[in-house]
Amino acid sequence: MEKINSIAIDGPAASGKSTLAQHLADHLGYLNLDTGIMYRAVTYAAMQQGVDLADAAACTRVAENTRIDIRPTAQTDGRPVDVLINDEDCTWAIRQPGVEGNVSIVAAYPGVRRALTEQQRRIGLRGQVVMVGRDIGTVVLPEAILKIYLDASVEERARRRFEERQQEGSQETYASVLESMRQRDQLDEARAIAPLRPAEDAEVINSDGRSIADILTQTLSLLETRRHGR
Ligand code: DC
């Protein structure tokens, strides 16, 4: 298989994938595409339209007909990008617990995955993309020159997510964040199509207790090695 000069970063929620991807993309001058945004956008659009989330065909139609735009932002409210769904700014709306609680259900439908995977693959094949998700190394872009599977313990990931939530002024408890993270892991790992798992040739990195600078250095050195075919 001919290698493509794009990087796949997979792993469970809050393992540090987005932070690593942002640093890598900045360092290399690559496009950073977080595919979780697309699954969240479809879930949000379906909820807004009153679609029954148990109806796979209806959710698939939403995935096929929703225009998702991810753009560099001029806002200063902490958002990494602007997310537009059918031209409406939904950057924060897709991060709300309502979407978070349902996204694994919608992301498990084959039709939804087909529609989004097609778009992601087209972008990734152009090269010079850091793509973040659950199935990038296994399904979307198996040709990626480097595949990272970034892991961390569920307690550490829940603590990170809990701190983010507190900064946003949320009343959610650590116990409830931990519980919903466990449920989401379980759904993402157990689904029949494109389950969360490392690709055979992925580099598995555990981020527990490690700094981003440290992980970035390791990733860049792995990239050098892969580029030289070692
Ligand atoms: O990374 P995230 O938390 O924003 O992802 C939201 C959900 O989307 C997550 O529950 C799993 C799903 N997802 C997926 O199934 N495949 C991807 N490539 C990216 C995300």
Short mmCIF file of C-alpha atoms and ligand atoms in Angstrom, two decimals:
data_model
loop_
_atom_site.label_atom_id
_atom_site.label_comp_id
_atom_site.label_asym_id
_atom_site.label_seq_id
_atom_site.Cartn_x
_atom_site.Cartn_y
_atom_site.Cartn_z
CA MET A 1 0.00 0.00 0.00
CA GLU A 2 1.44 3.36 -0.98
CA LYS A 3 1.89 5.62 2.03
CA ILE A 4 0.23 9.03 2.23
CA ASN A 5 1.90 11.92 3.97
CA SER A 6 -0.91 12.32 6.54
CA ILE A 7 -0.97 11.39 10.23
CA ALA A 8 -3.74 9.39 11.92
CA ILE A 9 -4.41 9.93 15.63
CA ASP A 10 -6.92 7.63 17.28
CA GLY A 11 -7.84 6.84 20.86
CA PRO A 12 -10.58 7.15 23.47
CA ALA A 13 -12.24 10.42 24.55
CA ALA A 14 -10.02 12.95 26.37
CA SER A 15 -6.78 11.00 25.90
CA GLY A 16 -5.13 14.19 24.59
CA LYS A 17 -5.60 13.53 20.86
CA SER A 18 -6.83 17.02 19.95
CA THR A 19 -4.01 18.78 21.82
CA LEU A 20 -1.38 16.56 20.23
CA ALA A 21 -2.94 17.07 16.79
CA GLN A 22 -3.00 20.84 17.17
CA HIS A 23 0.68 20.95 18.14
CA LEU A 24 1.66 18.57 15.34
CA ALA A 25 -0.34 20.49 12.72
CA ASP A 26 1.17 23.81 13.86
CA HIS A 27 4.67 22.36 13.86
CA LEU A 28 4.39 20.72 10.43
CA GLY A 29 2.11 23.29 8.78
CA TYR A 30 -0.53 20.58 8.15
CA LEU A 31 -4.32 20.84 8.23
CA ASN A 32 -5.83 19.59 11.49
CA LEU A 33 -9.12 17.72 11.07
CA ASP A 34 -10.95 16.45 14.16
CA THR A 35 -13.48 13.96 12.78
CA GLY A 36 -15.35 13.77 16.13
CA ILE A 37 -16.74 17.20 15.20
CA MET A 38 -18.50 15.64 12.21
CA TYR A 39 -20.19 12.90 14.27
CA ARG A 40 -21.21 15.50 16.84
CA ALA A 41 -22.56 17.77 14.09
CA VAL A 42 -24.77 15.02 12.63
CA THR A 43 -26.05 14.13 16.12
CA TYR A 44 -26.82 17.79 16.86
CA ALA A 45 -28.56 18.32 13.51
CA ALA A 46 -30.67 15.17 14.01
CA MET A 47 -31.70 16.31 17.52
CA GLN A 48 -32.56 19.80 16.25
CA GLN A 49 -34.72 18.31 13.51
CA GLY A 50 -36.54 16.07 16.00
CA VAL A 51 -35.28 12.93 14.25
CA ASP A 52 -35.72 9.70 16.21
CA LEU A 53 -32.14 8.75 17.08
CA ALA A 54 -33.11 5.07 17.16
CA ASP A 55 -33.93 5.33 13.43
CA ALA A 56 -30.72 4.47 11.54
CA ALA A 57 -32.12 5.35 8.09
CA ALA A 58 -33.31 8.77 9.29
CA CYS A 59 -29.93 9.51 10.93
CA THR A 60 -28.18 8.44 7.73
CA ARG A 61 -30.27 10.91 5.72
CA VAL A 62 -29.21 13.65 8.15
CA ALA A 63 -25.54 12.67 7.66
CA GLU A 64 -25.96 12.78 3.88
CA ASN A 65 -27.78 16.11 3.82
CA THR A 66 -26.08 18.19 6.50
CA ARG A 67 -23.47 20.71 5.39
CA ILE A 68 -20.66 20.75 7.96
CA ASP A 69 -18.06 23.51 7.71
CA ILE A 70 -14.96 23.60 9.91
CA ARG A 71 -13.06 26.86 9.58
CA PRO A 72 -10.20 28.77 11.21
CA THR A 73 -11.68 31.08 13.82
CA ALA A 74 -11.41 34.81 14.51
CA GLN A 75 -13.22 34.43 17.88
CA THR A 76 -11.38 34.72 21.20
CA ASP A 77 -13.64 32.56 23.39
CA GLY A 78 -11.30 29.57 23.47
CA ARG A 79 -12.72 27.70 20.49
CA PRO A 80 -10.10 25.92 18.33
CA VAL A 81 -12.16 26.36 15.12
CA ASP A 82 -15.59 27.61 14.00
CA VAL A 83 -18.07 24.80 13.36
CA LEU A 84 -20.95 25.72 11.06
CA ILE A 85 -23.87 23.37 10.50
CA ASN A 86 -25.98 24.42 7.52
CA ASP A 87 -24.44 27.91 7.96
CA GLU A 88 -25.34 28.20 11.68
CA ASP A 89 -22.51 28.56 14.25
CA CYS A 90 -22.78 25.45 16.44
CA THR A 91 -19.23 25.39 17.84
CA TRP A 92 -20.30 25.18 21.50
CA ALA A 93 -23.66 23.51 20.96
CA ILE A 94 -22.01 20.28 19.74
CA ARG A 95 -20.00 20.10 23.01
CA GLN A 96 -23.08 20.08 25.27
CA PRO A 97 -23.84 16.97 27.38
CA GLY A 98 -27.04 16.34 25.35
CA VAL A 99 -25.03 15.75 22.18
CA GLU A 100 -22.27 14.00 24.11
CA GLY A 101 -24.77 11.50 25.54
CA ASN A 102 -26.15 10.55 22.11
CA VAL A 103 -23.21 10.77 19.72
CA SER A 104 -22.04 7.17 20.23
CA ILE A 105 -25.50 5.93 19.20
CA VAL A 106 -25.49 7.93 15.95
CA ALA A 107 -21.81 7.14 15.24
CA ALA A 108 -22.58 3.40 15.34
CA TYR A 109 -24.87 3.51 12.26
CA PRO A 110 -23.14 2.14 9.12
CA GLY A 111 -24.87 4.69 6.85
CA VAL A 112 -23.74 7.62 8.97
CA ARG A 113 -20.17 6.28 9.03
CA ARG A 114 -20.17 5.70 5.26
CA ALA A 115 -21.25 9.27 4.54
CA LEU A 116 -18.68 10.84 6.87
CA THR A 117 -15.81 8.43 6.12
CA GLU A 118 -16.06 9.23 2.42
CA GLN A 119 -15.57 12.95 3.06
CA GLN A 120 -12.74 12.34 5.56
CA ARG A 121 -10.88 10.01 3.21
CA ARG A 122 -11.07 12.48 0.33
CA ILE A 123 -9.47 15.16 2.53
CA GLY A 124 -6.85 12.83 4.08
CA LEU A 125 -5.68 11.47 0.71
CA ARG A 126 -4.55 14.95 -0.32
CA GLY A 127 -1.74 14.57 2.24
CA GLN A 128 -0.41 16.98 4.88
CA VAL A 129 -3.36 16.37 7.19
CA VAL A 130 -3.36 15.43 10.87
CA MET A 131 -6.65 13.57 11.29
CA VAL A 132 -8.09 12.73 14.70
CA GLY A 133 -10.78 10.16 15.47
CA ARG A 134 -11.42 6.54 16.45
CA ASP A 135 -11.01 4.71 13.13
CA ILE A 136 -8.62 6.86 11.13
CA GLY A 137 -5.74 4.37 11.15
CA THR A 138 -7.98 1.32 10.72
CA VAL A 139 -10.64 2.47 8.22
CA VAL A 140 -10.47 6.08 7.01
CA LEU A 141 -6.79 6.37 6.12
CA PRO A 142 -4.93 3.06 6.47
CA GLU A 143 -2.27 4.55 4.14
CA ALA A 144 -1.28 7.20 6.73
CA ILE A 145 2.49 7.34 7.06
CA LEU A 146 2.20 7.47 10.86
CA LYS A 147 -0.59 6.15 13.07
CA ILE A 148 -0.70 7.07 16.73
CA TYR A 149 -3.08 5.44 19.19
CA LEU A 150 -3.14 7.76 22.18
CA ASP A 151 -4.45 6.13 25.33
CA ALA A 152 -4.84 7.12 29.00
CA SER A 153 -6.61 5.59 32.00
CA VAL A 154 -10.35 6.27 32.21
CA GLU A 155 -9.87 8.02 35.59
CA GLU A 156 -7.29 10.42 34.15
CA ARG A 157 -9.47 11.14 31.12
CA ALA A 158 -12.54 11.73 33.29
CA ARG A 159 -10.53 14.09 35.51
CA ARG A 160 -9.45 16.14 32.44
CA ARG A 161 -13.01 16.29 31.10
CA PHE A 162 -14.36 17.18 34.59
CA GLU A 163 -11.90 20.10 34.87
CA GLU A 164 -12.94 21.37 31.42
CA ARG A 165 -16.59 21.18 32.46
CA GLN A 166 -15.93 23.07 35.69
CA GLN A 167 -14.18 25.85 33.80
CA GLU A 168 -17.29 26.12 31.62
CA GLY A 169 -19.35 26.57 34.83
CA SER A 170 -21.01 23.15 34.64
CA GLN A 171 -22.41 21.52 37.82
CA GLU A 172 -21.67 17.99 36.64
CA THR A 173 -19.90 15.82 39.24
CA TYR A 174 -16.69 13.85 38.68
CA ALA A 175 -18.63 10.62 39.30
CA SER A 176 -21.11 11.40 36.54
CA VAL A 177 -18.38 12.40 34.06
CA LEU A 178 -16.54 9.15 34.86
CA GLU A 179 -19.70 7.10 34.39
CA SER A 180 -20.59 8.66 31.03
CA MET A 181 -17.00 8.26 29.83
CA ARG A 182 -17.09 4.55 30.70
CA GLN A 183 -20.37 4.17 28.81
CA ARG A 184 -19.04 5.98 25.75
CA ASP A 185 -15.83 3.89 25.71
CA GLN A 186 -17.92 0.77 25.91
CA LEU A 187 -20.16 1.81 22.98
CA ASP A 188 -17.22 2.97 20.84
CA GLU A 189 -15.24 -0.24 21.46
CA ALA A 190 -18.13 -2.67 21.08
CA ARG A 191 -19.78 -1.39 17.90
CA ALA A 192 -19.82 -3.73 14.91
CA ILE A 193 -18.46 -1.20 12.41
CA ALA A 194 -15.11 0.57 12.82
CA PRO A 195 -14.79 -0.06 16.58
CA LEU A 196 -12.23 1.87 18.58
CA ARG A 197 -8.99 -0.12 18.49
CA PRO A 198 -5.36 0.48 17.47
CA ALA A 199 -4.37 -0.38 13.88
CA GLU A 200 -1.86 -3.23 13.69
CA ASP A 201 0.91 -0.84 12.70
CA ALA A 202 -0.10 1.95 15.12
CA GLU A 203 2.26 3.30 17.77
CA VAL A 204 0.43 3.03 21.08
CA ILE A 205 1.30 5.88 23.47
CA ASN A 206 -0.08 6.24 27.00
CA SER A 207 -0.42 9.90 28.01
CA ASP A 208 -0.96 9.33 31.77
CA GLY A 209 1.23 11.78 33.66
CA ARG A 210 3.13 12.90 30.54
CA SER A 211 3.48 16.44 29.20
CA ILE A 212 2.32 17.39 25.72
CA ALA A 213 5.86 18.57 24.89
CA ASP A 214 7.19 15.12 25.70
CA ILE A 215 4.58 13.32 23.59
CA LEU A 216 5.08 15.77 20.70
CA THR A 217 8.83 15.08 20.69
CA GLN A 218 8.21 11.33 20.66
CA THR A 219 5.68 11.65 17.81
CA LEU A 220 7.99 13.79 15.66
CA SER A 221 10.78 11.30 16.13
CA LEU A 222 8.45 8.43 15.14
CA LEU A 223 7.48 10.42 12.04
CA GLU A 224 11.13 10.82 11.05
CA THR A 225 11.63 7.08 11.44
CA ARG A 226 8.59 6.28 9.29
CA ARG A 227 9.58 8.75 6.61
CA HIS A 228 12.88 6.97 6.25
CA GLY A 229 11.04 3.69 5.88
CA ARG A 230 12.26 2.22 9.14
O1 DC B 1 -13.60 12.74 19.77
P1 DC B 1 -15.01 13.14 20.17
O2 DC B 1 -15.29 12.95 21.63
O3 DC B 1 -15.36 14.51 19.72
O4 DC B 1 -15.95 12.13 19.36
C1 DC B 1 -17.34 12.17 19.48
C2 DC B 1 -17.91 10.78 19.21
O5 DC B 1 -17.81 10.47 17.82
C3 DC B 1 -17.28 9.63 19.97
O6 DC B 1 -18.22 9.06 20.89
C4 DC B 1 -16.93 8.60 18.96
C5 DC B 1 -17.38 9.14 17.64
N1 DC B 1 -16.32 9.12 16.64
C6 DC B 1 -16.23 8.02 15.84
O7 DC B 1 -16.99 7.08 16.01
N2 DC B 1 -15.31 7.98 14.84
C7 DC B 1 -14.47 9.01 14.65
N3 DC B 1 -13.58 8.93 13.64
C8 DC B 1 -14.53 10.14 15.49
C9 DC B 1 -15.46 10.17 16.49
#
